[in-house]
Amino acid sequence: MAYSDKVIDHYENPRNVGTLDKNDDNVGTGLVGAPACGDVMRLQIKVNDDGVIEDAKFKTFGCGSAIASSSLATEWIKGKTIDEASEIKNETIAKELNLPPVKIHCSVLAEDAIKSAIDDFRKKQAARRESKT
Amino acid sequence: MNDPFETLGLARTFEIDLRAVEQRFRDLSRAVHPDRFADKSPAERRMAAEQTVALNDAFRLIRDSMNRVLALLAAAGKPIHETARAEPSLLMEIMELREAIDDARNDGRSTEALVTRVGARIADEEASLKDAFDGKRFPPERDMLERAYEAGVRLKYLYRLRDELDALD
C-alpha cells in the first residue's frame, strides 16, 4: 500500500514530537491506543489563561499513518481554543492526508487523542477550582 | 477472518503441536491438490482451488501465536474489534517500555533487561490464555473469557515489543 506524499512528509519530518510536563496544571495529556493495530499515541496540550492551546506535543509508536495523523493534529490545534480544537473531526484529518480506508482508524485515534487531552485538562482545571473553594 | 481451527478440523486450543498441525494441513491439502482435479469439471476445479487457498490461509494464521489468539477470541464470541480501546494503565506501561527501548537504542546500550521483562510479561498473559482455552470447555466460562480477552489485548502490544527488540539484535 502506498502512502500519500503528505503522510510521508509528516512521517519523515514529524512536527511537535516531544513531551510536556504532565504534572503542570495547564497541560492536558491524552493517551490512546487501538489494540487491533497495537498503536500507542500520546498527545499533550498546554493551554493559556485565555483557553488557547499555545503548545502541543505528541509521541506515537505505530504505523506511518498514525504518526502522520497525530503530527498533523498537533499542527492544527496549536493556536486554537480548546473548544475549537475539540471540533476537529477524524474525517478532516483523513482527507488532508489522503488516508486509504484501511487507515481511517489512525485518524480516529488522533481525534480521540485530542479529546482525551482536552478532557484531562478540563478535569485538572475543575479539580483546581474545587480545591480553591 | 474464517476460523482456522474449523478449516483444519482442529480442537480450539492456545497451545498447539505444530508438527501435528502441519501434518493435518499437508494431508488436507493433498486431498484438494489441483493435480487430482485435472480431469474434473471447471466448478469442481474452482472449488478445489478455493479450498487450497483456505487451507493455506488457515495454516498461516494458526502457526502464529497472535493470530491464534485472535481466532480463539473470535470463535468464542469475544473478538478484538478495530474500534476497541486499550486501558490507560496498559498504554502507560507500553509507552514506558517503548521509550526505554528508544533510549537504549539511542545510547547503544544493551536491551537484555528489557527483553527479559517483556518475555516475563508475555508468559504471564499466555498463562491466562492457556487457562481459558486449553481446558475441556469451548467456549470457556465468561470470566475466563474476559480474562483471555484482556490478555489478548495486552499481547497485541507485547508481541510487537518483542518483535522490535528482536529486530534490534
CSV table of C-alpha atoms in Angstrom, one decimal:
chain,number,residue,atom,x,y,z
A,1,MET,CA,0.0,0.0,0.0
A,2,ALA,CA,1.4,3.4,-1.0
A,3,TYR,CA,1.4,6.2,1.5
A,4,SER,CA,0.4,9.7,0.2
A,5,ASP,CA,3.1,12.4,-0.1
A,6,LYS,CA,1.6,14.2,2.9
A,7,VAL,CA,1.8,11.1,5.1
A,8,ILE,CA,5.5,10.6,4.1
A,9,ASP,CA,6.3,14.2,4.8
A,10,HIS,CA,4.8,14.0,8.3
A,11,TYR,CA,6.5,10.6,8.9
A,12,GLU,CA,9.9,11.9,7.8
A,13,ASN,CA,9.6,15.3,9.4
A,14,PRO,CA,7.1,14.9,12.3
A,15,ARG,CA,6.0,18.2,13.8
A,16,ASN,CA,6.0,18.8,17.5
A,17,VAL,CA,7.4,15.5,18.7
A,18,GLY,CA,8.1,15.6,22.4
A,19,THR,CA,6.8,15.8,25.9
A,20,LEU,CA,5.2,18.4,28.1
A,21,ASP,CA,5.2,18.3,31.9
A,22,LYS,CA,2.2,16.1,32.6
A,23,ASN,CA,2.1,17.5,36.2
A,24,ASP,CA,1.6,21.1,35.0
A,25,ASP,CA,-1.9,22.2,35.7
A,26,ASN,CA,-2.1,23.9,32.3
A,27,VAL,CA,-1.1,20.7,30.5
A,28,GLY,CA,-3.6,18.1,29.4
A,29,THR,CA,-2.4,14.6,28.4
A,30,GLY,CA,-4.2,12.2,26.1
A,31,LEU,CA,-3.0,8.7,25.9
A,32,VAL,CA,-4.9,6.4,23.5
A,33,GLY,CA,-4.3,3.1,21.7
A,34,ALA,CA,-6.1,0.7,19.5
A,35,PRO,CA,-5.3,-2.9,20.4
A,36,ALA,CA,-6.4,-4.0,16.9
A,37,CYS,CA,-3.2,-2.5,15.5
A,38,GLY,CA,-1.1,-2.2,18.6
A,39,ASP,CA,-0.5,1.5,18.3
A,40,VAL,CA,0.1,3.9,21.2
A,41,MET,CA,-0.4,7.7,20.8
A,42,ARG,CA,0.3,10.4,23.4
A,43,LEU,CA,-0.9,13.9,22.7
A,44,GLN,CA,-0.3,16.8,25.1
A,45,ILE,CA,-1.6,20.4,25.1
A,46,LYS,CA,-0.5,23.4,27.0
A,47,VAL,CA,-3.4,25.8,27.5
A,48,ASN,CA,-3.0,29.5,28.5
A,49,ASP,CA,-5.4,31.5,30.6
A,50,ASP,CA,-7.5,32.5,27.6
A,51,GLY,CA,-8.2,28.9,26.8
A,52,VAL,CA,-5.9,28.9,23.8
A,53,ILE,CA,-3.6,26.0,23.1
A,54,GLU,CA,-0.2,27.6,23.0
A,55,ASP,CA,1.8,24.4,22.6
A,56,ALA,CA,1.1,20.8,21.6
A,57,LYS,CA,3.4,17.8,21.6
A,58,PHE,CA,3.0,14.2,20.6
A,59,LYS,CA,4.7,10.8,20.7
A,60,THR,CA,3.3,8.0,18.7
A,61,PHE,CA,4.5,4.4,18.3
A,62,GLY,CA,2.7,3.0,15.3
A,63,CYS,CA,2.4,3.0,11.6
A,64,GLY,CA,3.2,5.9,9.3
A,65,SER,CA,-0.5,6.9,9.1
A,66,ALA,CA,-0.8,7.0,12.9
A,67,ILE,CA,2.3,9.2,13.2
A,68,ALA,CA,1.2,11.5,10.4
A,69,SER,CA,-2.3,11.8,11.9
A,70,SER,CA,-1.0,12.8,15.3
A,71,SER,CA,1.7,15.1,13.8
A,72,LEU,CA,-1.0,16.9,11.8
A,73,ALA,CA,-3.3,17.1,14.8
A,74,THR,CA,-0.7,18.9,16.9
A,75,GLU,CA,-0.1,21.4,14.0
A,76,TRP,CA,-3.8,22.1,13.7
A,77,ILE,CA,-4.7,22.6,17.3
A,78,LYS,CA,-1.8,25.0,18.1
A,79,GLY,CA,-3.3,28.5,18.4
A,80,LYS,CA,-6.9,27.2,18.6
A,81,THR,CA,-9.1,27.5,21.7
A,82,ILE,CA,-9.8,24.1,23.3
A,83,ASP,CA,-13.4,24.5,22.1
A,84,GLU,CA,-12.3,24.9,18.5
A,85,ALA,CA,-9.8,22.0,18.9
A,86,SER,CA,-12.5,19.7,20.2
A,87,GLU,CA,-14.4,20.3,16.9
A,88,ILE,CA,-11.7,18.7,14.8
A,89,LYS,CA,-13.1,15.5,13.2
A,90,ASN,CA,-11.2,12.5,12.0
A,91,GLU,CA,-12.7,12.8,8.5
A,92,THR,CA,-10.9,16.1,8.1
A,93,ILE,CA,-7.5,14.6,9.1
A,94,ALA,CA,-8.1,11.5,6.9
A,95,LYS,CA,-9.0,13.8,3.9
A,96,GLU,CA,-6.0,16.1,4.4
A,97,LEU,CA,-3.6,13.0,4.5
A,98,ASN,CA,-5.4,11.1,1.8
A,99,LEU,CA,-5.7,8.1,4.1
A,100,PRO,CA,-6.9,4.9,2.5
A,101,PRO,CA,-10.0,3.2,4.0
A,102,VAL,CA,-7.9,0.6,6.0
A,103,LYS,CA,-6.0,3.5,7.7
A,104,ILE,CA,-9.0,5.6,8.6
A,105,HIS,CA,-8.8,4.2,12.2
A,106,CYS,CA,-5.5,6.1,12.6
A,107,SER,CA,-7.2,9.4,12.1
A,108,VAL,CA,-10.0,8.3,14.6
A,109,LEU,CA,-7.2,7.6,17.1
A,110,ALA,CA,-5.8,11.1,16.6
A,111,GLU,CA,-9.3,12.6,17.2
A,112,ASP,CA,-9.6,10.5,20.3
A,113,ALA,CA,-6.2,11.7,21.5
A,114,ILE,CA,-7.2,15.4,21.1
A,115,LYS,CA,-10.4,14.9,23.0
A,116,SER,CA,-8.7,12.9,25.7
A,117,ALA,CA,-6.1,15.6,26.2
A,118,ILE,CA,-8.8,18.2,26.5
A,119,ASP,CA,-10.7,16.1,28.9
A,120,ASP,CA,-7.6,15.7,31.1
A,121,PHE,CA,-7.0,19.4,31.0
A,122,ARG,CA,-10.6,20.2,32.0
A,123,LYS,CA,-10.6,17.7,34.8
A,124,LYS,CA,-7.4,19.3,36.2
A,125,GLN,CA,-9.0,22.7,36.0
A,126,ALA,CA,-12.1,21.5,37.7
A,127,ALA,CA,-10.1,19.9,40.5
A,128,ARG,CA,-8.1,23.1,40.9
A,129,ARG,CA,-11.2,25.2,41.2
A,130,GLU,CA,-12.6,22.8,43.7
A,131,SER,CA,-9.5,22.9,45.9
A,132,LYS,CA,-9.7,26.8,45.9
A,133,THR,CA,-13.3,26.9,47.2
B,1,MET,CA,-11.4,-13.9,9.4
B,2,ASN,CA,-12.5,-17.5,8.9
B,3,ASP,CA,-11.9,-19.8,11.9
B,4,PRO,CA,-8.6,-21.5,11.0
B,5,PHE,CA,-9.3,-24.2,13.6
B,6,GLU,CA,-12.5,-25.2,11.9
B,7,THR,CA,-10.9,-25.1,8.4
B,8,LEU,CA,-8.2,-27.5,9.6
B,9,GLY,CA,-10.6,-29.6,11.7
B,10,LEU,CA,-8.6,-28.9,14.9
B,11,ALA,CA,-9.6,-28.5,18.6
B,12,ARG,CA,-9.6,-24.8,19.6
B,13,THR,CA,-6.6,-24.5,21.9
B,14,PHE,CA,-3.9,-21.9,22.5
B,15,GLU,CA,-1.0,-24.4,22.7
B,16,ILE,CA,-0.6,-26.4,19.6
B,17,ASP,CA,1.6,-29.3,18.5
B,18,LEU,CA,2.9,-27.6,15.4
B,19,ARG,CA,4.1,-30.8,13.8
B,20,ALA,CA,0.8,-32.5,14.1
B,21,VAL,CA,-0.9,-29.4,12.8
B,22,GLU,CA,1.4,-29.3,9.8
B,23,GLN,CA,0.7,-32.9,9.1
B,24,ARG,CA,-3.0,-32.3,9.2
B,25,PHE,CA,-2.5,-29.3,6.8
B,26,ARG,CA,-0.5,-31.4,4.4
B,27,ASP,CA,-3.0,-34.3,4.4
B,28,LEU,CA,-5.9,-32.0,3.8
B,29,SER,CA,-4.0,-30.1,1.1
B,30,ARG,CA,-3.1,-33.3,-0.8
B,31,ALA,CA,-6.8,-34.2,-1.0
B,32,VAL,CA,-7.6,-31.0,-2.9
B,33,HIS,CA,-4.4,-30.7,-4.9
B,34,PRO,CA,-5.1,-29.4,-8.4
B,35,ASP,CA,-3.5,-32.5,-10.0
B,36,ARG,CA,-6.3,-34.6,-8.6
B,37,PHE,CA,-8.8,-32.4,-10.2
B,38,ALA,CA,-7.2,-32.1,-13.7
B,39,ASP,CA,-10.0,-34.1,-15.4
B,40,LYS,CA,-12.8,-32.7,-13.3
B,41,SER,CA,-15.4,-30.1,-14.2
B,42,PRO,CA,-14.5,-26.4,-14.0
B,43,ALA,CA,-16.7,-25.9,-11.0
B,44,GLU,CA,-15.0,-28.8,-9.1
B,45,ARG,CA,-11.6,-27.4,-10.1
B,46,ARG,CA,-12.5,-24.0,-8.8
B,47,MET,CA,-13.8,-25.4,-5.5
B,48,ALA,CA,-10.6,-27.4,-5.0
B,49,ALA,CA,-8.5,-24.3,-5.7
B,50,GLU,CA,-10.6,-22.2,-3.2
B,51,GLN,CA,-10.1,-24.9,-0.6
B,52,THR,CA,-6.4,-24.9,-1.2
B,53,VAL,CA,-6.3,-21.2,-0.6
B,54,ALA,CA,-8.5,-21.5,2.6
B,55,LEU,CA,-6.1,-24.2,3.9
B,56,ASN,CA,-3.0,-22.2,3.2
B,57,ASP,CA,-4.6,-19.1,5.0
B,58,ALA,CA,-5.7,-21.2,8.0
B,59,PHE,CA,-2.2,-22.8,8.4
B,60,ARG,CA,-0.5,-19.4,8.1
B,61,LEU,CA,-2.9,-18.0,10.8
B,62,ILE,CA,-2.7,-20.9,13.2
B,63,ARG,CA,1.1,-21.1,13.4
B,64,ASP,CA,1.3,-17.5,14.6
B,65,SER,CA,0.6,-17.0,18.3
B,66,MET,CA,-1.2,-13.7,17.9
B,67,ASN,CA,-3.4,-14.8,15.0
B,68,ARG,CA,-4.2,-17.9,17.0
B,69,VAL,CA,-5.3,-15.7,20.0
B,70,LEU,CA,-7.5,-13.5,17.7
B,71,ALA,CA,-9.1,-16.6,16.1
B,72,LEU,CA,-9.8,-18.2,19.5
B,73,LEU,CA,-11.4,-15.0,20.9
B,74,ALA,CA,-13.5,-14.5,17.7
B,75,ALA,CA,-14.7,-18.1,17.8
B,76,ALA,CA,-15.6,-17.7,21.4
B,77,GLY,CA,-17.7,-14.7,20.6
B,78,LYS,CA,-15.4,-12.0,22.1
B,79,PRO,CA,-13.4,-10.7,19.1
B,80,ILE,CA,-11.0,-7.7,19.4
B,81,HIS,CA,-12.7,-5.1,17.3
B,82,GLU,CA,-10.9,-2.3,15.4
B,83,THR,CA,-12.7,0.3,17.5
B,84,ALA,CA,-11.7,-1.3,20.8
B,85,ARG,CA,-9.6,1.0,23.0
B,86,ALA,CA,-6.9,-0.1,25.4
B,87,GLU,CA,-6.9,0.7,29.1
B,88,PRO,CA,-4.8,3.7,30.2
B,89,SER,CA,-2.7,1.6,32.6
B,90,LEU,CA,-1.7,-0.7,29.8
B,91,LEU,CA,-0.9,2.2,27.5
B,92,MET,CA,1.2,3.8,30.2
B,93,GLU,CA,3.2,0.6,30.6
B,94,ILE,CA,3.7,0.2,26.9
B,95,MET,CA,4.7,3.8,26.4
B,96,GLU,CA,7.2,3.4,29.2
B,97,LEU,CA,8.7,0.3,27.7
B,98,ARG,CA,8.7,1.9,24.2
B,99,GLU,CA,10.6,4.9,25.5
B,100,ALA,CA,13.0,2.6,27.4
B,101,ILE,CA,13.7,0.7,24.1
B,102,ASP,CA,14.2,4.0,22.2
B,103,ASP,CA,16.6,5.3,24.9
B,104,ALA,CA,18.6,2.1,24.9
B,105,ARG,CA,18.8,2.1,21.1
B,106,ASN,CA,19.9,5.8,21.0
B,107,ASP,CA,22.6,5.3,23.7
B,108,GLY,CA,23.8,2.0,22.2
B,109,ARG,CA,23.0,0.2,25.5
B,110,SER,CA,22.1,-3.5,25.8
B,111,THR,CA,18.3,-4.3,25.7
B,112,GLU,CA,18.8,-7.5,27.6
B,113,ALA,CA,16.9,-6.4,30.7
B,114,LEU,CA,14.0,-5.2,28.6
B,115,VAL,CA,14.0,-8.5,26.6
B,116,THR,CA,13.7,-10.4,29.9
B,117,ARG,CA,11.0,-8.0,31.2
B,118,VAL,CA,8.9,-8.3,28.1
B,119,GLY,CA,9.4,-12.0,27.9
B,120,ALA,CA,8.1,-12.4,31.5
B,121,ARG,CA,5.1,-10.2,30.8
B,122,ILE,CA,4.2,-12.3,27.7
B,123,ALA,CA,4.5,-15.6,29.7
B,124,ASP,CA,2.0,-14.1,32.3
B,125,GLU,CA,-0.5,-13.2,29.6
B,126,GLU,CA,-0.1,-16.5,27.8
B,127,ALA,CA,-0.9,-18.3,31.0
B,128,SER,CA,-4.4,-16.7,31.0
B,129,LEU,CA,-4.9,-17.9,27.5
B,130,LYS,CA,-3.9,-21.4,28.4
B,131,ASP,CA,-6.3,-21.3,31.4
B,132,ALA,CA,-9.1,-20.2,29.2
B,133,PHE,CA,-8.6,-22.3,26.1
B,134,ASP,CA,-6.6,-25.4,26.9
B,135,GLY,CA,-9.2,-27.0,29.2
B,136,LYS,CA,-12.1,-29.1,28.0
B,137,ARG,CA,-14.7,-26.5,27.5
B,138,PHE,CA,-15.1,-24.3,24.5
B,139,PRO,CA,-16.1,-21.5,24.7
B,140,PRO,CA,-14.7,-21.0,28.2
B,141,GLU,CA,-16.7,-19.7,31.1
B,142,ARG,CA,-17.5,-16.0,30.9
B,143,ASP,CA,-15.0,-14.7,33.5
B,144,MET,CA,-12.2,-16.8,32.0
B,145,LEU,CA,-13.1,-15.5,28.5
B,146,GLU,CA,-13.0,-11.9,29.8
B,147,ARG,CA,-9.5,-12.5,31.3
B,148,ALA,CA,-8.4,-14.1,28.0
B,149,TYR,CA,-9.7,-11.1,26.1
B,150,GLU,CA,-7.7,-8.7,28.3
B,151,ALA,CA,-4.7,-10.9,27.9
B,152,GLY,CA,-5.1,-10.9,24.1
B,153,VAL,CA,-5.3,-7.1,24.1
B,154,ARG,CA,-2.0,-6.9,26.1
B,155,LEU,CA,-0.3,-9.5,23.9
B,156,LYS,CA,-1.1,-7.5,20.9
B,157,TYR,CA,1.2,-4.8,22.3
B,158,LEU,CA,3.7,-7.1,24.0
B,159,TYR,CA,4.3,-9.3,21.0
B,160,ARG,CA,5.0,-6.2,18.9
B,161,LEU,CA,7.5,-5.0,21.5
B,162,ARG,CA,9.2,-8.4,21.4
B,163,ASP,CA,9.4,-8.3,17.6
B,164,GLU,CA,11.0,-4.8,17.8
B,165,LEU,CA,13.5,-5.9,20.4
B,166,ASP,CA,14.4,-9.0,18.3
B,167,ALA,CA,14.9,-6.7,15.3
B,168,LEU,CA,17.5,-4.7,17.3
B,169,ASP,CA,19.8,-7.6,18.0
